[in-house]
Tab-separated table of C-alpha atoms in Angstrom:
chain	number	residue	atom	x	y	z
A	1	ASP	CA	-1.580	19.115	4.094
A	2	THR	CA	-0.952	15.282	3.540
A	3	GLU	CA	-4.148	14.361	1.914
A	4	VAL	CA	-4.607	12.091	-1.155
A	5	THR	CA	-8.007	12.441	-2.577
A	6	GLN	CA	-9.923	9.967	-4.768
A	7	THR	CA	-13.286	10.228	-6.466
A	8	PRO	CA	-15.606	8.359	-6.533
A	9	LYS	CA	-15.715	6.697	-3.850
A	10	HIS	CA	-18.033	3.990	-5.431
A	11	LEU	CA	-18.264	3.003	-8.723
A	12	VAL	CA	-20.777	0.566	-10.576
A	13	MET	CA	-20.091	-0.309	-14.085
A	14	GLY	CA	-21.320	-2.554	-16.816
A	15	MET	CA	-18.847	-4.254	-18.680
A	16	THR	CA	-19.070	-2.252	-21.851
A	17	ASN	CA	-19.069	1.011	-20.082
A	18	LYS	CA	-15.849	3.709	-20.094
A	19	LYS	CA	-15.327	5.358	-16.764
A	20	SER	CA	-12.192	7.229	-14.971
A	21	LEU	CA	-10.790	7.171	-11.515
A	22	LYS	CA	-9.491	10.421	-10.254
A	23	CYS	CA	-6.516	10.945	-7.604
A	24	GLU	CA	-5.184	14.595	-6.482
A	25	GLN	CA	-2.525	15.240	-3.958
A	26	HIS	CA	-1.033	18.912	-3.018
A	27	MET	CA	1.781	17.630	-1.124
A	28	GLY	CA	4.414	18.572	-4.120
A	29	HIS	CA	5.002	14.332	-4.405
A	30	ARG	CA	6.560	13.535	-7.908
A	31	ALA	CA	5.674	9.946	-7.642
A	32	MET	CA	2.347	8.683	-7.699
A	33	TYR	CA	0.922	5.272	-7.768
A	34	TRP	CA	-2.312	2.950	-8.538
A	35	TYR	CA	-2.848	-0.118	-6.602
A	36	LYS	CA	-5.507	-2.747	-6.656
A	37	GLN	CA	-6.752	-4.638	-3.664
A	38	LYS	CA	-8.785	-7.421	-3.468
A	39	ALA	CA	-10.814	-8.292	-0.194
A	40	LYS	CA	-8.342	-9.389	2.702
A	41	LYS	CA	-5.474	-9.227	0.228
A	42	PRO	CA	-2.544	-6.912	0.143
A	43	PRO	CA	-2.708	-3.830	-2.222
A	44	GLU	CA	-1.292	-4.795	-5.597
A	45	LEU	CA	0.953	-2.675	-7.352
A	46	MET	CA	-0.407	-1.638	-10.972
A	47	PHE	CA	1.406	1.562	-12.087
A	48	VAL	CA	4.090	4.335	-11.023
A	49	TYR	CA	4.518	7.625	-12.326
A	50	SER	CA	7.825	9.633	-11.631
A	51	TYR	CA	7.837	13.098	-12.615
A	52	GLU	CA	4.711	12.767	-14.689
A	53	LYS	CA	6.126	9.814	-16.798
A	54	LEU	CA	5.073	6.409	-16.498
A	55	SER	CA	8.007	4.414	-14.787
A	56	ILE	CA	6.569	1.076	-13.882
A	57	ASN	CA	3.676	-0.957	-15.320
A	58	GLU	CA	3.042	-4.096	-13.871
A	59	SER	CA	1.618	-5.913	-16.666
A	60	VAL	CA	-1.573	-4.728	-16.351
A	61	PRO	CA	-4.266	-5.378	-18.916
A	62	SER	CA	-4.764	-2.602	-21.571
A	63	ARG	CA	-8.559	-2.088	-20.480
A	64	PHE	CA	-6.959	-0.122	-17.458
A	65	SER	CA	-5.250	2.918	-18.941
A	66	PRO	CA	-3.468	5.346	-16.784
A	67	GLU	CA	-2.934	9.040	-17.348
A	68	CYS	CA	-1.019	11.850	-15.318
A	69	PRO	CA	-1.851	15.435	-16.596
A	70	ASN	CA	0.414	17.031	-14.131
A	71	SER	CA	2.182	16.664	-10.832
A	72	SER	CA	-0.706	16.769	-8.773
A	73	LEU	CA	-3.367	14.610	-10.665
A	74	LEU	CA	-3.441	11.042	-11.764
A	75	ASN	CA	-6.425	9.243	-13.588
A	76	LEU	CA	-7.102	5.796	-14.246
A	77	HIS	CA	-9.301	5.150	-17.307
A	78	LEU	CA	-11.395	2.099	-17.509
A	79	HIS	CA	-12.975	0.314	-20.517
A	80	ALA	CA	-14.548	-2.986	-20.925
A	81	LEU	CA	-13.724	-4.181	-17.503
A	82	GLN	CA	-14.350	-7.746	-16.489
A	83	PRO	CA	-16.254	-8.717	-13.493
A	84	GLU	CA	-12.781	-9.936	-11.796
A	85	ASP	CA	-11.603	-6.323	-11.849
A	86	SER	CA	-13.870	-5.676	-8.793
A	87	ALA	CA	-11.907	-4.222	-6.241
A	88	LEU	CA	-10.781	-1.569	-4.218
A	89	TYR	CA	-8.527	0.798	-6.097
A	90	LEU	CA	-6.021	2.883	-4.318
A	91	CYS	CA	-3.908	6.022	-5.155
A	92	ALA	CA	-0.452	7.023	-3.521
A	93	SER	CA	1.750	9.533	-3.904
A	94	SER	CA	5.446	10.053	-2.410
A	95	GLN	CA	8.505	11.698	-2.731
A	96	VAL	CA	10.618	10.171	-5.290
A	97	ASP	CA	13.429	7.727	-4.379
A	98	GLY	CA	11.099	5.130	-2.314
A	99	ARG	CA	9.840	7.216	0.550
A	100	GLU	CA	6.790	6.861	2.587
A	101	GLN	CA	3.646	6.453	0.640
A	102	TYR	CA	0.555	8.480	1.630
A	103	PHE	CA	-2.752	6.687	0.458
A	104	GLY	CA	-5.948	7.837	-0.614
A	105	PRO	CA	-9.389	6.442	0.532
A	106	GLY	CA	-9.430	4.282	-2.645
A	107	THR	CA	-12.656	3.850	-5.269
A	108	ARG	CA	-14.769	0.771	-4.503
A	109	LEU	CA	-15.260	-0.522	-8.146
A	110	THR	CA	-17.858	-3.109	-8.722
A	111	VAL	CA	-18.113	-4.594	-12.710
A	112	THR	CA	-21.716	-6.138	-13.379
B	1	GLN	CA	8.427	-12.584	-5.096
B	2	GLN	CA	5.846	-11.155	-2.519
B	3	PRO	CA	7.367	-11.216	0.960
B	4	VAL	CA	5.585	-13.644	3.401
B	5	GLN	CA	4.617	-12.436	6.819
B	6	SER	CA	3.981	-14.547	9.980
B	7	PRO	CA	1.852	-14.957	11.818
B	8	GLN	CA	-1.217	-14.584	9.718
B	9	ALA	CA	-3.496	-13.308	12.507
B	10	VAL	CA	-2.861	-12.235	16.276
B	11	ILE	CA	-5.282	-11.795	19.106
B	12	LEU	CA	-4.069	-9.870	22.017
B	13	ARG	CA	-5.552	-8.441	25.126
B	14	GLU	CA	-4.766	-4.830	25.796
B	15	GLY	CA	-1.443	-4.120	27.255
B	16	GLU	CA	0.073	-7.310	25.555
B	17	ASP	CA	3.020	-7.560	23.262
B	18	ALA	CA	3.379	-8.889	19.652
B	19	VAL	CA	5.898	-9.433	17.176
B	20	ILE	CA	5.143	-9.706	13.283
B	21	ASN	CA	7.778	-10.999	10.810
B	22	CYS	CA	8.521	-10.289	7.169
B	23	SER	CA	10.562	-12.404	5.254
B	24	SER	CA	11.753	-11.770	1.581
B	25	SER	CA	13.218	-14.480	-0.873
B	26	LYS	CA	15.150	-11.654	-2.554
B	27	ALA	CA	17.652	-9.006	-1.505
B	28	LEU	CA	16.076	-5.969	-0.060
B	29	TYR	CA	16.817	-2.303	-0.676
B	30	SER	CA	14.096	-1.243	2.207
B	31	VAL	CA	11.187	-2.337	3.947
B	32	HIS	CA	8.150	-0.364	4.720
B	33	TRP	CA	5.716	-0.950	7.214
B	34	TYR	CA	1.737	0.152	6.865
B	35	ARG	CA	-1.602	-0.582	8.944
B	36	GLN	CA	-4.703	-0.937	7.539
B	37	LYS	CA	-8.009	-0.556	9.222
B	38	HIS	CA	-11.188	-2.726	7.722
B	39	GLY	CA	-12.363	-0.262	5.315
B	40	GLU	CA	-9.698	2.546	5.103
B	41	ALA	CA	-6.559	3.123	3.228
B	42	PRO	CA	-2.863	1.760	4.367
B	43	VAL	CA	-1.568	4.227	6.847
B	44	PHE	CA	2.296	4.529	7.112
B	45	LEU	CA	4.155	3.564	9.949
B	46	MET	CA	7.775	3.656	9.322
B	47	ILE	CA	10.419	2.697	6.736
B	48	LEU	CA	13.865	1.248	7.303
B	49	LEU	CA	16.611	1.803	4.930
B	50	LYS	CA	19.789	0.208	6.100
B	51	GLY	CA	20.619	-3.111	7.131
B	52	GLY	CA	20.556	-3.433	10.895
B	53	GLU	CA	18.534	-0.406	11.369
B	54	GLN	CA	16.165	-0.093	13.948
B	55	LYS	CA	13.503	2.564	14.043
B	56	GLY	CA	10.767	3.374	16.720
B	57	HIS	CA	7.248	4.993	16.617
B	58	GLU	CA	5.583	5.497	19.915
B	59	LYS	CA	5.222	1.842	21.135
B	60	ILE	CA	5.757	0.600	17.686
B	61	SER	CA	9.307	-0.545	16.672
B	62	ALA	CA	10.869	-2.266	13.620
B	63	SER	CA	14.256	-3.977	12.838
B	64	PHE	CA	15.744	-4.820	9.422
B	65	ASN	CA	18.287	-7.737	9.445
B	66	GLU	CA	19.483	-7.303	5.538
B	67	LYS	CA	21.601	-10.243	5.432
B	68	LYS	CA	18.608	-12.469	6.497
B	69	GLN	CA	16.360	-10.555	4.503
B	70	GLN	CA	14.060	-9.784	7.062
B	71	SER	CA	12.532	-7.608	9.119
B	72	SER	CA	10.216	-7.528	12.233
B	73	LEU	CA	7.505	-4.953	13.653
B	74	TYR	CA	7.380	-5.023	17.500
B	75	LEU	CA	4.398	-3.678	19.239
B	76	THR	CA	4.656	-3.478	22.956
B	77	ALA	CA	1.599	-2.452	25.421
B	78	SER	CA	-0.721	-2.786	22.778
B	79	GLN	CA	-3.669	-0.622	22.624
B	80	LEU	CA	-7.090	-1.183	21.230
B	81	SER	CA	-6.210	1.193	18.117
B	82	TYR	CA	-3.648	-1.170	17.144
B	83	SER	CA	-5.970	-3.387	15.901
B	84	GLY	CA	-5.938	-3.546	11.787
B	85	THR	CA	-3.965	-5.584	9.348
B	86	TYR	CA	-0.290	-4.778	9.211
B	87	PHE	CA	1.481	-5.087	5.818
B	88	CYS	CA	5.389	-5.084	5.372
B	89	GLY	CA	6.499	-3.771	2.125
B	90	THR	CA	9.694	-4.396	0.356
B	91	GLU	CA	11.570	-2.585	-2.390
B	92	ARG	CA	14.017	-4.050	-4.521
B	93	ASP	CA	13.786	-1.385	-7.022
B	94	THR	CA	13.358	2.455	-6.311
B	95	ASP	CA	9.430	3.125	-6.201
B	96	LYS	CA	8.450	-0.408	-6.714
B	97	LEU	CA	6.856	-1.397	-3.461
B	98	ILE	CA	5.369	-4.954	-3.119
B	99	PHE	CA	3.530	-5.720	-0.113
B	100	GLY	CA	3.425	-8.882	2.293
B	101	THR	CA	0.799	-11.268	2.853
B	102	GLY	CA	-0.529	-9.307	5.695
B	103	THR	CA	-0.958	-9.995	9.274
B	104	ARG	CA	-4.444	-9.399	10.982
B	105	LEU	CA	-4.249	-8.212	14.492
B	106	GLN	CA	-7.101	-7.930	16.817
B	107	VAL	CA	-6.678	-6.121	20.365
B	108	PHE	CA	-9.732	-6.945	22.741
B	109	PRO	CA	-10.247	-5.298	26.003
């Protein structure tokens, strides 16, 4: 199984809402990632978890809060977002040590 | 810090060849190549771990010149399915993949 799943596929939220994005993989990968992608731009790294510990935070605003409950799951908690946070949020996983990353289909987020 | 890709866009007829270049201003640990079709997630193509390494994947191959901090992706005898945006991704630290600016490739019959 080489699949990374993400829910929901689409999310519309107001600036005062709290929501969560979910990501799951069952490939035994111990590194998981969150990326943000704006239209016609490359994915931008947000967070990296390695062995369920946050190893990289690319200076992401605190209104984005990642969580890794176990080795298969990755969440991204959203609170008080801004319209400019509207984007495609991609989750990925890989073996540790910089191997190929497998991406989920993404969550298209719209902040109104 | 973000790798720069050239060209920004390529239009091909089926069967034609293309080269996409990826250049970094910093020393590289490895280079990844991904293809992303419109509305879909990026899909891994290949990774190059050593300077001078060349790898192939069907009619798509790549090279990595560590000294020049460059990588090139070669697409030969292009097919309609090759259409999409190609991203290189470079690592200077383990697990920290920085994607390049992207090259949009369109293949027409």
